[in-house]
Short mmCIF file of C-alpha atoms and ligand atoms in Angstrom, two decimals:
data_model
loop_
_atom_site.label_atom_id
_atom_site.label_comp_id
_atom_site.label_asym_id
_atom_site.label_seq_id
_atom_site.Cartn_x
_atom_site.Cartn_y
_atom_site.Cartn_z
CA MET A 1063 -13.39 -19.52 32.20
CA HIS A 1064 -12.28 -17.00 34.61
CA HIS A 1065 -11.44 -13.51 35.16
CA VAL A 1066 -8.03 -11.59 35.27
CA THR A 1067 -7.65 -8.46 36.54
CA LEU A 1068 -5.66 -5.71 34.72
CA PRO A 1069 -4.73 -2.14 36.01
CA ASP A 1070 -8.01 -0.59 34.73
CA THR A 1071 -10.31 -3.26 33.87
CA ARG A 1072 -11.14 -7.18 34.27
CA LEU A 1073 -11.31 -9.48 31.59
CA ALA A 1074 -13.00 -12.93 31.28
CA VAL A 1075 -10.48 -15.48 29.47
CA HIS A 1076 -10.99 -19.20 28.53
CA THR A 1077 -7.42 -20.85 28.83
CA ARG A 1078 -6.81 -24.38 27.88
CA GLY A 1079 -3.78 -26.63 27.36
CA SER A 1080 -0.01 -25.97 27.71
CA GLY A 1081 3.05 -25.09 25.58
CA LEU A 1082 3.23 -22.36 23.02
CA PRO A 1083 0.70 -19.44 24.20
CA LEU A 1084 -1.89 -18.78 21.60
CA VAL A 1085 -3.85 -15.97 21.77
CA LEU A 1086 -7.32 -15.68 19.82
CA LEU A 1087 -8.92 -12.23 19.33
CA HIS A 1088 -12.67 -12.10 18.76
CA GLY A 1089 -14.11 -9.60 15.99
CA PHE A 1090 -16.74 -7.11 16.27
CA PRO A 1091 -19.32 -7.10 18.05
CA LEU A 1092 -18.65 -10.87 19.27
CA ASP A 1093 -16.94 -12.43 21.91
CA HIS A 1094 -14.63 -15.49 23.02
CA THR A 1095 -17.41 -18.21 22.02
CA MET A 1096 -16.80 -17.29 18.29
CA TRP A 1097 -13.62 -19.29 19.05
CA ALA A 1098 -15.41 -22.59 20.07
CA GLY A 1099 -14.32 -24.37 17.09
CA GLN A 1100 -10.65 -23.65 17.82
CA ASP A 1101 -10.76 -25.47 21.33
CA PRO A 1102 -9.05 -28.75 19.77
CA LEU A 1103 -5.85 -26.34 19.19
CA ALA A 1104 -5.41 -26.89 22.88
CA ASP A 1105 -3.91 -30.30 22.16
CA ALA A 1106 -1.14 -28.76 20.95
CA VAL A 1107 -0.78 -25.29 22.30
CA ARG A 1108 -1.46 -23.34 25.27
CA LEU A 1109 -5.15 -21.39 24.14
CA ILE A 1110 -5.55 -17.80 25.69
CA VAL A 1111 -9.06 -16.75 24.45
CA PRO A 1112 -10.21 -13.62 25.84
CA ASP A 1113 -13.44 -11.29 25.84
CA GLN A 1114 -12.02 -7.90 24.85
CA ARG A 1115 -12.81 -5.15 27.14
CA GLY A 1116 -16.59 -4.28 26.97
CA PHE A 1117 -17.40 -7.64 25.35
CA GLY A 1118 -18.76 -10.73 26.49
CA ALA A 1119 -18.57 -11.14 30.46
CA SER A 1120 -15.26 -8.67 30.63
CA ASP A 1121 -15.83 -5.52 32.38
CA GLY A 1122 -16.01 -2.11 30.85
CA PRO A 1123 -15.35 0.54 30.35
CA PRO A 1124 -15.52 -0.17 26.39
CA PRO A 1125 -12.54 0.17 24.29
CA GLU A 1126 -11.33 3.64 23.18
CA SER A 1127 -8.91 2.48 20.67
CA ILE A 1128 -7.74 -0.39 18.94
CA ALA A 1129 -3.97 0.27 20.70
CA GLN A 1130 -5.70 -0.12 23.93
CA LEU A 1131 -7.14 -3.49 23.28
CA ALA A 1132 -3.72 -4.26 22.11
CA ASP A 1133 -2.14 -2.98 25.14
CA ASP A 1134 -4.93 -5.32 26.97
CA VAL A 1135 -3.28 -8.04 25.36
CA VAL A 1136 0.01 -7.79 26.72
CA ALA A 1137 -1.51 -6.87 30.29
CA LEU A 1138 -3.36 -10.22 30.21
CA LEU A 1139 -0.17 -12.22 29.24
CA ASP A 1140 1.46 -10.43 31.98
CA ALA A 1141 -1.13 -11.46 34.47
CA LEU A 1142 -1.18 -14.82 32.95
CA HIS A 1143 2.71 -15.09 33.59
CA VAL A 1144 3.27 -15.84 30.14
CA ALA A 1145 6.84 -14.13 29.38
CA GLU A 1146 7.81 -16.05 26.22
CA PRO A 1147 6.56 -14.46 22.90
CA ALA A 1148 2.86 -15.62 22.03
CA VAL A 1149 1.30 -16.51 18.79
CA VAL A 1150 -1.49 -13.66 18.08
CA CYS A 1151 -4.39 -14.44 16.07
CA GLY A 1152 -7.30 -12.23 15.41
CA LEU A 1153 -10.48 -11.92 13.37
CA SER A 1154 -11.57 -8.74 11.79
CA MET A 1155 -11.57 -6.21 14.72
CA GLY A 1156 -9.35 -9.07 16.60
CA GLY A 1157 -6.99 -8.73 13.42
CA TYR A 1158 -6.66 -4.99 13.66
CA VAL A 1159 -5.62 -5.67 17.61
CA ALA A 1160 -3.06 -8.17 16.44
CA GLU A 1161 -1.60 -5.80 14.13
CA HIS A 1162 -1.42 -3.16 16.98
CA VAL A 1163 0.14 -5.93 19.52
CA ALA A 1164 2.84 -6.61 16.63
CA ALA A 1165 3.55 -2.98 15.91
CA ARG A 1166 3.77 -1.95 19.54
CA HIS A 1167 4.96 -4.82 21.49
CA PRO A 1168 7.09 -6.92 18.94
CA ASP A 1169 9.04 -8.67 21.66
CA ARG A 1170 5.90 -10.23 22.81
CA VAL A 1171 4.95 -11.72 19.55
CA ARG A 1172 6.42 -15.16 17.97
CA ALA A 1173 4.01 -15.25 14.99
CA ILE A 1174 0.99 -13.50 13.68
CA VAL A 1175 -2.65 -15.19 12.37
CA LEU A 1176 -4.46 -12.45 10.36
CA VAL A 1177 -8.30 -13.74 9.77
CA ASP A 1178 -10.59 -11.83 7.74
CA THR A 1179 -8.89 -8.34 8.13
CA LYS A 1180 -6.84 -5.78 6.77
CA LEU A 1181 -4.09 -3.38 7.13
CA GLU A 1182 -5.71 -0.37 5.74
CA ALA A 1183 -7.69 2.34 7.81
CA ASP A 1184 -11.42 2.98 7.09
CA THR A 1185 -12.52 5.03 3.97
CA PRO A 1186 -14.22 8.41 4.56
CA GLU A 1187 -17.61 6.02 3.42
CA ALA A 1188 -16.92 3.39 5.95
CA ARG A 1189 -16.30 6.07 8.96
CA ALA A 1190 -19.87 7.54 7.90
CA ALA A 1191 -21.50 4.25 7.83
CA ARG A 1192 -19.91 3.45 11.30
CA ALA A 1193 -21.27 6.60 12.69
CA LYS A 1194 -24.80 6.10 11.06
CA LEU A 1195 -24.81 2.41 12.57
CA ALA A 1196 -23.94 3.86 15.96
CA ALA A 1197 -26.72 6.38 15.78
CA THR A 1198 -29.33 3.69 14.93
CA VAL A 1199 -27.94 1.54 17.64
CA GLU A 1200 -28.45 4.35 20.18
CA ARG A 1201 -32.29 4.74 18.74
CA VAL A 1202 -33.26 1.26 18.40
CA GLY A 1203 -30.54 -0.99 20.31
CA GLN A 1204 -28.72 -4.09 19.33
CA ASP A 1205 -31.35 -5.39 16.83
CA ALA A 1206 -30.01 -2.91 14.30
CA VAL A 1207 -26.39 -4.26 14.45
CA ALA A 1208 -27.52 -7.68 14.19
CA GLU A 1209 -29.71 -7.24 11.05
CA ALA A 1210 -26.96 -4.91 9.54
CA MET A 1211 -24.36 -7.55 9.89
CA ILE A 1212 -25.23 -11.15 10.39
CA PRO A 1213 -26.27 -11.47 6.61
CA ASN A 1214 -22.75 -10.16 5.80
CA LEU A 1215 -20.97 -12.01 8.09
CA LEU A 1216 -21.48 -15.62 6.86
CA ALA A 1217 -20.84 -16.83 3.27
CA ARG A 1218 -23.71 -16.46 1.04
CA SER A 1219 -23.33 -19.26 -2.00
CA GLU A 1220 -25.56 -22.20 -2.24
CA ALA A 1221 -22.77 -24.43 -0.84
CA ALA A 1222 -22.05 -22.64 1.99
CA ARG A 1223 -25.65 -22.17 2.98
CA ALA A 1224 -25.53 -26.11 2.67
CA ASN A 1225 -23.55 -26.20 5.90
CA PRO A 1226 -25.32 -28.08 8.31
CA ALA A 1227 -24.09 -25.93 11.14
CA ARG A 1228 -25.27 -22.75 9.45
CA PRO A 1229 -28.27 -22.39 11.67
CA LEU A 1230 -26.62 -22.84 14.68
CA ILE A 1231 -24.09 -20.22 13.81
CA GLU A 1232 -26.73 -17.85 12.75
CA ALA A 1233 -28.34 -18.23 16.29
CA HIS A 1234 -25.19 -18.14 18.14
CA LEU A 1235 -24.23 -14.71 16.25
CA ARG A 1236 -27.74 -13.29 17.23
CA ARG A 1237 -27.39 -14.07 20.65
CA THR A 1238 -24.02 -13.10 21.20
CA ILE A 1239 -24.80 -9.35 19.43
CA HIS A 1240 -27.94 -9.21 21.63
CA ALA A 1241 -25.74 -9.61 24.50
CA THR A 1242 -23.35 -6.85 23.76
CA SER A 1243 -24.18 -3.53 25.53
CA VAL A 1244 -25.36 -0.54 23.00
CA GLU A 1245 -22.53 1.45 25.07
CA THR A 1246 -19.83 -1.01 23.76
CA ILE A 1247 -21.20 -1.22 20.48
CA THR A 1248 -21.18 2.79 19.75
CA THR A 1249 -17.82 3.12 21.46
CA ALA A 1250 -16.10 0.47 19.86
CA LEU A 1251 -17.59 1.80 16.25
CA ALA A 1252 -15.73 4.89 17.00
CA ALA A 1253 -12.69 3.09 18.06
CA LEU A 1254 -12.69 0.95 14.64
CA ALA A 1255 -13.52 4.46 12.39
CA ALA A 1256 -10.52 6.09 14.12
CA ARG A 1257 -7.91 3.15 13.74
CA PRO A 1258 -5.06 4.04 11.76
CA ASP A 1259 -3.49 2.57 8.58
CA MET A 1260 -0.93 0.01 9.62
CA ILE A 1261 0.75 -0.87 6.32
CA GLU A 1262 3.89 0.80 7.04
CA ARG A 1263 3.89 -0.40 10.63
CA MET A 1264 3.26 -3.97 9.50
CA ARG A 1265 6.08 -3.99 6.52
CA ALA A 1266 8.32 -3.25 9.37
CA VAL A 1267 7.32 -6.46 11.59
CA ALA A 1268 9.62 -9.40 11.18
CA ALA A 1269 7.58 -12.03 12.43
CA PRO A 1270 5.97 -14.75 10.43
CA VAL A 1271 2.08 -13.95 9.22
CA LEU A 1272 -0.39 -16.38 8.47
CA LEU A 1273 -3.21 -14.61 6.34
CA VAL A 1274 -6.48 -16.48 6.37
CA VAL A 1275 -9.67 -15.18 4.37
CA GLY A 1276 -12.87 -16.72 3.59
CA GLU A 1277 -13.30 -16.51 -0.49
CA GLU A 1278 -16.78 -15.09 0.07
CA ASP A 1279 -15.81 -12.53 2.63
CA THR A 1280 -17.68 -9.46 1.74
CA ILE A 1281 -16.55 -7.15 4.52
CA THR A 1282 -13.07 -7.98 4.21
CA PRO A 1283 -12.58 -9.65 0.80
CA PRO A 1284 -9.42 -11.47 -0.20
CA GLU A 1285 -7.98 -8.53 -2.24
CA CYS A 1286 -7.51 -7.00 1.53
CA MET A 1287 -5.33 -10.13 2.46
CA GLU A 1288 -3.53 -10.20 -0.93
CA ARG A 1289 -2.50 -6.60 -0.61
CA ALA A 1290 -1.12 -7.48 2.86
CA GLU A 1291 0.66 -10.30 1.43
CA ARG A 1292 2.63 -8.00 -0.73
CA VAL A 1293 3.54 -5.79 2.18
CA LEU A 1294 4.67 -8.35 4.94
CA GLN A 1295 8.18 -9.83 5.15
CA GLN A 1296 7.20 -13.36 5.88
CA PRO A 1297 3.59 -13.96 4.76
CA ARG A 1298 1.40 -17.08 3.83
CA LEU A 1299 -1.87 -16.64 2.55
CA LEU A 1300 -4.88 -18.99 2.58
CA ILE A 1301 -8.05 -18.37 0.93
CA MET A 1302 -10.85 -20.62 2.41
CA PRO A 1303 -13.56 -21.82 -0.14
CA ARG A 1304 -17.40 -21.61 1.29
CA CYS A 1305 -16.46 -19.10 3.92
CA GLY A 1306 -17.31 -15.86 4.17
CA HIS A 1307 -16.31 -12.89 7.00
CA LEU A 1308 -16.02 -15.70 9.78
CA ALA A 1309 -13.87 -18.45 8.40
CA PRO A 1310 -12.74 -20.10 11.54
CA LEU A 1311 -16.59 -20.60 12.60
CA GLU A 1312 -17.52 -21.59 9.12
CA ASP A 1313 -14.82 -24.25 8.43
CA PRO A 1314 -13.01 -24.94 11.89
CA ALA A 1315 -11.20 -28.05 10.71
CA THR A 1316 -9.69 -26.37 7.52
CA PHE A 1317 -8.77 -23.40 9.54
CA ASN A 1318 -7.40 -25.32 12.33
CA ALA A 1319 -5.20 -27.71 10.18
CA ALA A 1320 -3.87 -24.31 8.47
CA VAL A 1321 -2.99 -23.02 11.97
CA LEU A 1322 -1.17 -25.99 12.98
CA ALA A 1323 0.71 -26.60 9.70
CA PHE A 1324 1.91 -22.71 9.86
CA LEU A 1325 3.16 -23.15 13.64
CA GLY A 1326 4.96 -26.21 12.46
CA GLU A 1327 6.34 -24.38 9.04
CA VAL A 1328 7.81 -21.41 11.37
CA GLY A 1329 9.16 -24.15 13.87
CA ALA A 1330 6.91 -22.81 17.07
CA GLY A 1331 5.61 -24.82 19.91
CA ALA A 1332 4.38 -28.50 20.09
CA ALA A 1333 3.38 -28.39 16.16
CA GLY A 1334 6.79 -27.15 15.43
CA ARG A 1335 8.45 -29.91 17.43
CA THR A 1336 6.20 -32.52 15.58
CA ALA A 1337 6.94 -31.11 12.30
CA ALA A 1338 10.46 -31.32 12.69
CA GLY A 1339 10.61 -34.76 14.07
CA ARG A 1340 11.97 -33.94 17.44
C1 MLT B 1649 -15.30 -7.36 12.70
O1 MLT B 1649 -16.05 -8.30 12.30
O2 MLT B 1649 -14.61 -7.40 13.67
C2 MLT B 1649 -15.84 -6.07 11.74
O3 MLT B 1649 -16.58 -6.39 10.54
C3 MLT B 1649 -14.70 -5.20 11.67
C4 MLT B 1649 -14.99 -4.27 11.14
O4 MLT B 1649 -15.97 -3.57 10.98
O5 MLT B 1649 -13.83 -3.43 10.52
#
């Protein structure tokens, strides 16, 4: 983990491996550690896993918009001297950011992985729920977010609860949410609520897109990714059984295999060379 200075902030970033750049963008209100199970991907690619502004060990100010977070990704690639187009993968809020990177900076994107996310803007009800949560967080602190979110982040079926890693995952999420500042949480909630609908902009994106969603995701259920599949030019869709909103944490082996297969299929990086027998 090291810090990289951007024009108006400083991001903490974990980098490992070489070759095709693969950027992993965390969800709200988490940090880069949610991608620990993806570390083995560094055997095939150059992993770039930042804490987005305001989150984890990165400096603020907290994000004013999803577009700002997308521009941070490109500034980070520049600061790391990554000139070749990257694969940009994001979960939930990170997915919204990945969509904005693809729409705003298409020449920087080789392929996209959207995980447990959606293309649509918030409904008025979702916006109102975010405003209410922000007000509660102002009053009682991060506990409110942990209590409101953790039960919805993970799959609830008996089979999913039997995952031996489950207590560790829950404890990790609780720790991460507690470590996120109230200011970041409330500012990011406003940015999430204000994000635009991306359907038309994503329809225009030519890069291949892997869509991944937990079968038991209740925050962005499989229908969200099925709707995205109907809009995108080059989609592949994977619905992961026994997973909720955090599929890469809940079943890292299946997720990682899907990413490597996708990179092979689209001829990207080391995985592509292996798949093509070169
Ligand atoms: C996330 O996991 O990043 C959030 O659930 C995103 C959202 O609330 O839309």
